[in-house]
XYZ file of C-alpha atoms in Angstrom:
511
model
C -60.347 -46.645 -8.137
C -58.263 -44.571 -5.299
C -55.477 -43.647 -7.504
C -58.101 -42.270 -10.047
C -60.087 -40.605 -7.754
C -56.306 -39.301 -6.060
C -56.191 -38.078 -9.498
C -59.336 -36.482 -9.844
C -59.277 -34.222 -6.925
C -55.571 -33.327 -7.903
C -56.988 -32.147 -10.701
C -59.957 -30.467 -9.585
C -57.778 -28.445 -6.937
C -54.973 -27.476 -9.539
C -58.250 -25.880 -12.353
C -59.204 -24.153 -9.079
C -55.797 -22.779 -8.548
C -55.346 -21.862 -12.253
C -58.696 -20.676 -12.347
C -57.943 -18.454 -8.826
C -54.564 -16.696 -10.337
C -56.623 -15.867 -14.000
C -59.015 -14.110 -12.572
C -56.195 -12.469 -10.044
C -54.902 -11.184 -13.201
C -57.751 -10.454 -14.751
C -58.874 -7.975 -11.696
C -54.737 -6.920 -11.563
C -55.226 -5.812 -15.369
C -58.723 -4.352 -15.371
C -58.939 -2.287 -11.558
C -62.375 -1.318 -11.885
C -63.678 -4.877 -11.617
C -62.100 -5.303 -8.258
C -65.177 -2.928 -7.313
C -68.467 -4.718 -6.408
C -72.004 -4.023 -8.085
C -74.320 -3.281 -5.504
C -78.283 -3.194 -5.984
C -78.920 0.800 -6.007
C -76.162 0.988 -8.792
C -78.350 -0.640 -10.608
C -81.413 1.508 -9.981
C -79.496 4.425 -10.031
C -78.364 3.717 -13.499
C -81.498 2.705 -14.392
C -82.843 5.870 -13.873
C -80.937 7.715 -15.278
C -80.709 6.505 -18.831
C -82.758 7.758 -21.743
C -84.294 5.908 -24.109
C -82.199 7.623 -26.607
C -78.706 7.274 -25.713
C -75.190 8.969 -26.756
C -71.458 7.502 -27.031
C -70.290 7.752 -23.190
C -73.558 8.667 -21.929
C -75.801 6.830 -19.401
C -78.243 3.709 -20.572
C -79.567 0.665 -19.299
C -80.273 -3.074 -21.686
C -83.872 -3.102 -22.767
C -84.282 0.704 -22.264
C -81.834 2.861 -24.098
C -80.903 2.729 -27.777
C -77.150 3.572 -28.046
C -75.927 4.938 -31.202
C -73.749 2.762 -33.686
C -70.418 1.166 -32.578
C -71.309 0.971 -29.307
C -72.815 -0.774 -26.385
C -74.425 -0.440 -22.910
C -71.788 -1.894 -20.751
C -70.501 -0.924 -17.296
C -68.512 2.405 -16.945
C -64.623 1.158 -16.437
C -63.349 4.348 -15.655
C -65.676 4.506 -12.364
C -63.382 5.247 -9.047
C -63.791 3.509 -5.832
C -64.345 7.198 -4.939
C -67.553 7.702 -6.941
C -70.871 7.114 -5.058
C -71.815 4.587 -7.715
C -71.316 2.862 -10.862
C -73.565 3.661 -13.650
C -74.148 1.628 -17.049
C -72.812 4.034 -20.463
C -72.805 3.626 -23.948
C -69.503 2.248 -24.257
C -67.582 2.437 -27.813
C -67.201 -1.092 -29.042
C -63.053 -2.321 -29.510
C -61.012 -1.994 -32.818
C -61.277 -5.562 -33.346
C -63.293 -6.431 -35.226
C -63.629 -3.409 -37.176
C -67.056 -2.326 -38.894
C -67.854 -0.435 -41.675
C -67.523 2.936 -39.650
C -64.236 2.168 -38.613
C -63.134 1.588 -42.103
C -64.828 4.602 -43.257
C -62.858 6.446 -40.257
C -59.680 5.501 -41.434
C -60.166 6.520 -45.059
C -61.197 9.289 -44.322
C -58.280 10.559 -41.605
C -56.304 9.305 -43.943
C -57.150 11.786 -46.616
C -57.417 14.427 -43.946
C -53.971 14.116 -42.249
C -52.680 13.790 -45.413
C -53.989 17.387 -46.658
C -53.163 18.979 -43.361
C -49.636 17.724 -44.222
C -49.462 20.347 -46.883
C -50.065 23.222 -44.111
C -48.536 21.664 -41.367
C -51.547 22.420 -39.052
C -52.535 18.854 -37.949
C -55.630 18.700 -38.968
C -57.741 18.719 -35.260
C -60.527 20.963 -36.924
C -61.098 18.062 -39.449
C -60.462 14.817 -36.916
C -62.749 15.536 -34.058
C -65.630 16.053 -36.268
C -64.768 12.578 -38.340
C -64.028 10.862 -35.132
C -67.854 12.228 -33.290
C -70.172 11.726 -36.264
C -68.159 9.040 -38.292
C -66.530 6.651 -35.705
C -69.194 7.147 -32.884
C -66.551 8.666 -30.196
C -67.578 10.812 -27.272
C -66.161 14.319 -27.239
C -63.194 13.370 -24.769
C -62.219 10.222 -26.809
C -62.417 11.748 -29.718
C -60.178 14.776 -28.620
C -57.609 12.603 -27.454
C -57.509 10.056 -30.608
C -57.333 13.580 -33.011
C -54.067 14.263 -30.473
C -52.894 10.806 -31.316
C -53.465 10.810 -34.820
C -51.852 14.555 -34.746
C -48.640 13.459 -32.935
C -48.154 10.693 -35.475
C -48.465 12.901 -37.842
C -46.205 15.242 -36.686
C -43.145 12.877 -36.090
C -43.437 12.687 -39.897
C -43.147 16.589 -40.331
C -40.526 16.766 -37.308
C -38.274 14.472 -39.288
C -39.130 16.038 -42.793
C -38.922 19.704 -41.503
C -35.853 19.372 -39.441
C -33.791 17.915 -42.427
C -34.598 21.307 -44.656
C -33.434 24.848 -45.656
C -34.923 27.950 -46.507
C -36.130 27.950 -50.195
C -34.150 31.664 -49.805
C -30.808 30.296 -50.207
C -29.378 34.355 -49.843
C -28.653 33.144 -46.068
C -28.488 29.471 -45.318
C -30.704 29.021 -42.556
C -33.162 26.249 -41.284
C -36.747 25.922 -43.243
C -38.486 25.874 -39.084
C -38.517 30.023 -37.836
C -37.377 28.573 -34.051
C -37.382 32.238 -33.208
C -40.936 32.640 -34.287
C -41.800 29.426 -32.807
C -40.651 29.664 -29.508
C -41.715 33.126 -29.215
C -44.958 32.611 -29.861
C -45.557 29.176 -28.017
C -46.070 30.000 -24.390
C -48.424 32.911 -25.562
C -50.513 30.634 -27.798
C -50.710 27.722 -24.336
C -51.769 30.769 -22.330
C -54.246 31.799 -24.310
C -55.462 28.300 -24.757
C -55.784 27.907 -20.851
C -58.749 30.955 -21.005
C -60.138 29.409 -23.780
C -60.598 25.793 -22.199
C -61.965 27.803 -19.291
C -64.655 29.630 -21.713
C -65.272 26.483 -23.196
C -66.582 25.534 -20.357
C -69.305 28.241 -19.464
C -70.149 28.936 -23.236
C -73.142 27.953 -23.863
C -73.293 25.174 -27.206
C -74.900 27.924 -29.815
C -72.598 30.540 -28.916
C -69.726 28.653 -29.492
C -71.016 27.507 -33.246
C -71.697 31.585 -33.478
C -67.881 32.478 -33.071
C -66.712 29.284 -34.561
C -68.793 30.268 -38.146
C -67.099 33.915 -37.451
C -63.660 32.822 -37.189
C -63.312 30.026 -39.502
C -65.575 31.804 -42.260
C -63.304 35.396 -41.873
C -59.587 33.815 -41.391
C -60.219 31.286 -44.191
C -61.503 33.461 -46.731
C -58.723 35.947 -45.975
C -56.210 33.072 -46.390
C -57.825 31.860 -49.485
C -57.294 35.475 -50.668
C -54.058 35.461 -49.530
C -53.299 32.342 -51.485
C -55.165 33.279 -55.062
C -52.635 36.665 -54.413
C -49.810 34.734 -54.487
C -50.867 32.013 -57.014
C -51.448 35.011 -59.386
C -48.140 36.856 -58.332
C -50.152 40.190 -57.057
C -48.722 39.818 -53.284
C -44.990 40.969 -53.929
C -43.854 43.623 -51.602
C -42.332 46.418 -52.159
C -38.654 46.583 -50.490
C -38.258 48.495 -47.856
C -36.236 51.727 -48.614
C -33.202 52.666 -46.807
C -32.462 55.943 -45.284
C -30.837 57.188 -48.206
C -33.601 55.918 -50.663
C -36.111 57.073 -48.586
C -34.451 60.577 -48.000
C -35.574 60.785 -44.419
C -39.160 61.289 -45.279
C -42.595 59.021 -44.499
C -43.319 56.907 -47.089
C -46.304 54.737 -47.904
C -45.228 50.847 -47.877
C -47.506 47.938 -48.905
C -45.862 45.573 -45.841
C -47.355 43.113 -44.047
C -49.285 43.364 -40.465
C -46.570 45.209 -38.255
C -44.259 46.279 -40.802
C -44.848 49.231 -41.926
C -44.012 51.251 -38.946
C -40.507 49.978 -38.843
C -37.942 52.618 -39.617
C -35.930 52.709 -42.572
C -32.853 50.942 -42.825
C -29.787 53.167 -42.419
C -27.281 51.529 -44.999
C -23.568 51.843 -43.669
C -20.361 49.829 -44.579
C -19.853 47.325 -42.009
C -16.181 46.929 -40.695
C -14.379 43.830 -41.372
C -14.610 42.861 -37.791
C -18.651 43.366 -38.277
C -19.022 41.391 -41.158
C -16.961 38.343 -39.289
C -19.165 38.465 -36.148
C -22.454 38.506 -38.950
C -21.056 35.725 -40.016
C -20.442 33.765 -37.399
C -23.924 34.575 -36.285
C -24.881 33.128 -39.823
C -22.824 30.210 -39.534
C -24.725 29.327 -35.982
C -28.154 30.000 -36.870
C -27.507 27.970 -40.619
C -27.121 24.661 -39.611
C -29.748 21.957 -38.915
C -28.649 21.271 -35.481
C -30.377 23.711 -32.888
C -29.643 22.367 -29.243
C -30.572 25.713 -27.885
C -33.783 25.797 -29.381
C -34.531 22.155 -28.890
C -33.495 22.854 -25.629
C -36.001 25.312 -24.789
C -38.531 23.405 -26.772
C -38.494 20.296 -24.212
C -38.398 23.021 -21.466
C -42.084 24.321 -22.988
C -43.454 21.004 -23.435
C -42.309 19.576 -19.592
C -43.993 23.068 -17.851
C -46.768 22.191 -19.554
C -47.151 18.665 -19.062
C -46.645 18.918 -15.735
C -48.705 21.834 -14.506
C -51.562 19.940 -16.931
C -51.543 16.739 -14.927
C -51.650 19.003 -11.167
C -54.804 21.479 -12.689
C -56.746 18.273 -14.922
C -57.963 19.133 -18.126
C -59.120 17.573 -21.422
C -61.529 15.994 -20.140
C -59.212 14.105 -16.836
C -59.499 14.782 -13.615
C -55.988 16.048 -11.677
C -52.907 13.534 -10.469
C -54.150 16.135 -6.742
C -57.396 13.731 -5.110
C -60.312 15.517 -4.931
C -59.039 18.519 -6.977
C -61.050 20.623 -8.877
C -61.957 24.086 -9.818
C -63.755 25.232 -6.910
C -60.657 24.748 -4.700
C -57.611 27.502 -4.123
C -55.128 25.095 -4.929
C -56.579 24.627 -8.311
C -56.500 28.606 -9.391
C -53.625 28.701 -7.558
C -51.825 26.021 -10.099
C -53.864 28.017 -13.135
C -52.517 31.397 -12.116
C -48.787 29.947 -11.216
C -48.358 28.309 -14.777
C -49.911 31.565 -16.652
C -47.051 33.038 -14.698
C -44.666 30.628 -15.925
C -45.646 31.119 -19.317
C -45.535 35.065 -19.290
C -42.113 34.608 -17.914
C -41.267 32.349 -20.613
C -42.227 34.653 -23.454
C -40.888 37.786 -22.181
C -37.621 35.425 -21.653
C -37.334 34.585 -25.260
C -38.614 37.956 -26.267
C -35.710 39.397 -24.562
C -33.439 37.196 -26.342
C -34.780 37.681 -30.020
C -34.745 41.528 -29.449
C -31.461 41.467 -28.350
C -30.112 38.983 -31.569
C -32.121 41.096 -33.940
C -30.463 44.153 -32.358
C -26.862 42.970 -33.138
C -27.527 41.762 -37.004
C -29.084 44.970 -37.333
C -26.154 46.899 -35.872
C -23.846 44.611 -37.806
C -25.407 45.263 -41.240
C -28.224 42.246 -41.320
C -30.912 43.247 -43.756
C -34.290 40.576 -43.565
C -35.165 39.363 -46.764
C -38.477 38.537 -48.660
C -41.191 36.779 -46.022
C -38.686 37.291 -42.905
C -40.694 38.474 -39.277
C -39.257 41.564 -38.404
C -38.235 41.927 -35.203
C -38.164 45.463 -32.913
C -39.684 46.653 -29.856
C -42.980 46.176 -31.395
C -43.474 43.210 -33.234
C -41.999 40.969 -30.455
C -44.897 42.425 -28.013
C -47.649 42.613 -30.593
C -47.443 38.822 -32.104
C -47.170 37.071 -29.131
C -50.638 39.080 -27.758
C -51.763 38.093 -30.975
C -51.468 34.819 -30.533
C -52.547 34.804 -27.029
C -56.412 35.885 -28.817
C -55.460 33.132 -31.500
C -55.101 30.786 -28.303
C -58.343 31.391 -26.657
C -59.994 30.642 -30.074
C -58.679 27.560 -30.270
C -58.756 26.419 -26.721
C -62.677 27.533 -26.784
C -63.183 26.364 -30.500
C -61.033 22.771 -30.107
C -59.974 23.624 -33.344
C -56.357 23.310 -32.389
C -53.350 25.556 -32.342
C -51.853 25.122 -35.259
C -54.877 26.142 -37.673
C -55.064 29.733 -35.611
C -51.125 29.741 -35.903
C -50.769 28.705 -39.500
C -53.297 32.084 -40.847
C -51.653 34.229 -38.516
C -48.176 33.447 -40.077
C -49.970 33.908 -43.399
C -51.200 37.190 -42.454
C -47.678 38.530 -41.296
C -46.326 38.124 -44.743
C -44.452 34.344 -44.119
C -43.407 32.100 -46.695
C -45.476 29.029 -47.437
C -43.138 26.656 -46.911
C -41.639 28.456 -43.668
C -45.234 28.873 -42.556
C -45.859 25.309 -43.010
C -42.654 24.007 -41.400
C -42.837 26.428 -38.314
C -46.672 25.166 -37.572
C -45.415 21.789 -37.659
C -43.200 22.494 -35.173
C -45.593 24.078 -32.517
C -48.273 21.660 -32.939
C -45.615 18.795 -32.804
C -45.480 20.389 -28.848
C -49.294 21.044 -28.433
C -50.015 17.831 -29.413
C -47.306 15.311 -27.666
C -47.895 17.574 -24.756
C -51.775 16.756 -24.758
C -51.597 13.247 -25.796
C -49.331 12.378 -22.682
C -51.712 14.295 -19.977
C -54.599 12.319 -21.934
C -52.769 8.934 -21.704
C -51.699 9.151 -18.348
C -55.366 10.019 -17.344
C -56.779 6.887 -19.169
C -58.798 8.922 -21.667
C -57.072 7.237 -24.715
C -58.817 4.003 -26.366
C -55.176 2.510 -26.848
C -56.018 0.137 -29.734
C -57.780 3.105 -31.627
C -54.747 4.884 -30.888
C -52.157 2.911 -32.187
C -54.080 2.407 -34.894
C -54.825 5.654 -35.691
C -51.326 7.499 -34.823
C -49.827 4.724 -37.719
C -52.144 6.296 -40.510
C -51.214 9.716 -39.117
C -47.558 8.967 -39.861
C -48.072 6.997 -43.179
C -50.399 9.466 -44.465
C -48.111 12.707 -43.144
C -45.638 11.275 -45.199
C -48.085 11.005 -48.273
C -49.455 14.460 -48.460
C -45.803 16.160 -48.179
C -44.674 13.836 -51.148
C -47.594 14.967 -52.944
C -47.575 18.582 -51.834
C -43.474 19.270 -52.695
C -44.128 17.095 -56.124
C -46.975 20.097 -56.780
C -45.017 22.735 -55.975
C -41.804 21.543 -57.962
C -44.102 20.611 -60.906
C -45.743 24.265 -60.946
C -43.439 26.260 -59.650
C -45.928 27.639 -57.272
C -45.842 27.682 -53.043
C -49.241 29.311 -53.072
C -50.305 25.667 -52.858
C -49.875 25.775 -49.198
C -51.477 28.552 -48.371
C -54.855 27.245 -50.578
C -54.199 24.123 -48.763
C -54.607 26.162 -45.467
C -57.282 27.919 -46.975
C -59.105 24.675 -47.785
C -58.500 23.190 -44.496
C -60.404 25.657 -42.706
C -63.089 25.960 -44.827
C -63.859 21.824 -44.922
C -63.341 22.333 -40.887
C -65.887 25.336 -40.733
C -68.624 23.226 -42.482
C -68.035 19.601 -40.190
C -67.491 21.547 -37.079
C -69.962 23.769 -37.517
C -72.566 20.432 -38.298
C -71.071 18.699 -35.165
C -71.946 21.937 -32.828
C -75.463 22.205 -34.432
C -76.155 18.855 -32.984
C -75.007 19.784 -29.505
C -76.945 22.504 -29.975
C -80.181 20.524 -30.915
C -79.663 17.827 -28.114
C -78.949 20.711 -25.390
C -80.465 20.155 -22.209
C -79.672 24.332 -21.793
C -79.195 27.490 -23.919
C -77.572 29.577 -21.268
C -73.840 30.175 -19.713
C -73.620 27.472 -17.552
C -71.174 27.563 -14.096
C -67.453 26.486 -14.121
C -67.257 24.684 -11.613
């Protein structure tokens, strides 16, 4: 029996070893297991739960009913910082899925794939679906609507890209990369006050201003849209100096262009019309390394200074930073800087372009942004207001940016493709800060950033087969329209709940 028994024990001790490196994995894989319970975490985190609980909030077996899809479990994302662990309602995996999570991805489906048509991602419609469909705490769901968004908008980066003008007078691209990056680092900057306000707003306040904004910009869009559907938004040309005979005249012209002067028409020399030309021939074709340039510029001083301050819901890459600190205003302050610098850069360098196709004989056509003194000063404040909204509102940049093209007079298709492009960098931007920081359910994510990009794909096919069948753009502004209207109504639902399970009504501290 000694070589069996040899045997045995050779066995025994090589399951030990086996069992020894799992579980090294196991705590390699999963950190916050490497941290052990002690007997006041659990009496701290018994006290603290409710017998009703919420997604991510605190609970404790026997005591607290949490809400669908999820579970009292241990908090993973507990630092060996933190002066204890606490139990939370903890969203249940992908696998197996439930009925909600089907219902979840039906429904993004069918809401990526309208916001498609606009090219405003959609965030207005996903956060809600994600909080009162899927069962997702704010911060989860903010960063799976960034993941499904970013999806989404590799389909419309590779669609958009690819495309002209429909005004085939000049061959140009169908993205306005002028308009884009001029009014980019404005619309961050205002999104940094608005995350800040979002913070010491109290709940019913922010429903107040969200029912104002959403219910004002998307009935003027829908307006906007029914006026072009019916054909009563063409504008009048603007006269030249001759035409005009060097006195005021009374121009229906979109915000901002009515004050700008008459054209003076002149014969441009042939050396003129070669350097127009050439400009032409530079700004025509589908390959922008300048612009794309300066677009990965944007995106990295954002990324960056986002990971030193924290935000969305992570804590800063600095330990033990946080708003209370110098360093952290300091950071806040240094990348509003940055971003001021950025847009007077650019400014300065579409004033200067417009300048010299004016001088050479360049006359905008139907839809084009205007660009003087003016206009590149007054739309990038505007859509430094049009960034607080959405930074306070969470209803994303692109559905304050796709109106606000609307109002200036855009085309639908330009206003479309030129959204796409700016949320395309609001949203990569924020999905990488919200990744790094371990905010992002992955397998949710992957999931979910698939049916972005399937169903991105979907609603342009359907939206350019409309507008070829009809004849009509106006679709994507009503699509706009309709967007913000569905958003008003679910958002505006989801914030009355916050309101009603409030624990205060007033402005509460930042820090």
């Amino acid at each position: 029996f000694a070589p069996a028994a040899a045997a045995s024990s050779t066995m025994r001790r090589s399951a030990a070893v086996v069992a020894f490196c799992c579980t090294a994995t196991a705590l390699e894989e999963q950190p916050w297991l490497r941290r052990e319970l002690r007997p006041e975490d659990e009496s701290i985190s018994k006290n603290k739960a409710k017998q009703q609980g919420v997604a991510g909030g605190p609970c404790y077996p026997g005591k607290t009913e949490c809400p669908f899809s999820t579970s009292c479990e241990w908090d993973r994302d507990t630092e060996d910082g933190e002066d204890f662990r606490e139990r939370i309602c903890m969203h249940k995996d992908l696998v197996p899925a439930n009925g909600h999570d089907w219902a979840t991805i039906f429904l993004l489906i069918a809401a990526t794939a309208l916001a498609a048509g606009g090219g405003i991602g959609g965030g207005g419609l996903l956060v809600p679906i994600y909080r009162l469909v899927a069962g997702f705490p704010i911060t989860q769901a903010t960063a799976l609507s960034l993941a499904t968004i970013s999806g989404g908008s590799i389909a419309n980066l590779y669609t958009y890209t690819r495309r002209y003008h429909p005004n085939d007078t000049i061959k140009r691209p169908l993205i306005d990369y002028e308009a884009s990056l001029l009014f980019c680092p404005a619309l961050l900057a205002g999104t940094m006050f608005g995350s800040v306000f979002s913070v010491m707003f109290p709940p019913w306040l922010t429903v107040v201003l969200l029912i104002a904004l959403l219910g004002y910009s998307g009935r003027r869009t829908l307006n906007k849209g029914i006026k072009r559907w019916t054909g009563e938004d063409k504008l009048s040309p603007r006269p030249t100096r001759d035409e005009a005979g060097l006195q005021d005249v009374e121009i229906d012209t979109p915000l901002g262009h009515a004050d700008a002067p008459p054209i003076a028409r002149q014969d441009p020399t042939p050396d003129q019309l070669a350097r127009l030309e050439a400009i032409y021939a530079k700004e025509g074709s589908l390959v922008q390394r300048e612009n794309w340039t300066a677009t990965g510029v944007i995106w990295l001083i954002v990324f960056v200074f986002a990971l030193l301050r924290g935000g969305r819901g992570g804590a800063s890459l600095i330990p033990g930073l946080d708003c209370s600190q110098f360093l952290y205003w300091y950071l806040f302050i240094s990348n509003l800087a940055v971003l001021i610098a950025a847009t007077a850069w650019i400014r300065k360098k579409t004033l200067d372009r417009a300048t010299e196709k004016a001088f050479l004989g360049h006359e905008p056509l139907e839809g084009d942004l205007q660009w003087d003194r003016r206009t590149t000063a007054l739309y990038p404040m505007l859509c430094v207001f049009a960034g607080i909204a959405a930074g306070l509102l969470g209803i994303g940049g692109g559905m304050v940016l796709g109106p606000l093209l609307v109002e200036l007079g855009c085309l639908p298709q330009p206003i479309a493709a030129t959204s796409a492009y700016v949320v395309f960098i609001t949203a990569t931007s924020g999905l990488a800060q919200v990744w790094i920081m371990g905010l992002v359910p992955k397998d949710y994510a992957f999931a979910f950033a698939a049916c972005g990009l399937f169903s991105t794909f979907l609603g342009q096919s359907v939206i350019d087969w409309v507008v070829r069948k009809y004849k009509k753009d106006a679709i994507v502004i009503l699509v706009i329209a309709s967007i913000m209207l569905i958003a008003l109504v679910l958002m505006t639902y989801d914030g009355i709940m916050q309101v009603v399970h409030a624990t205060t009504y007033g402005f509460s501290p930042l820090c």
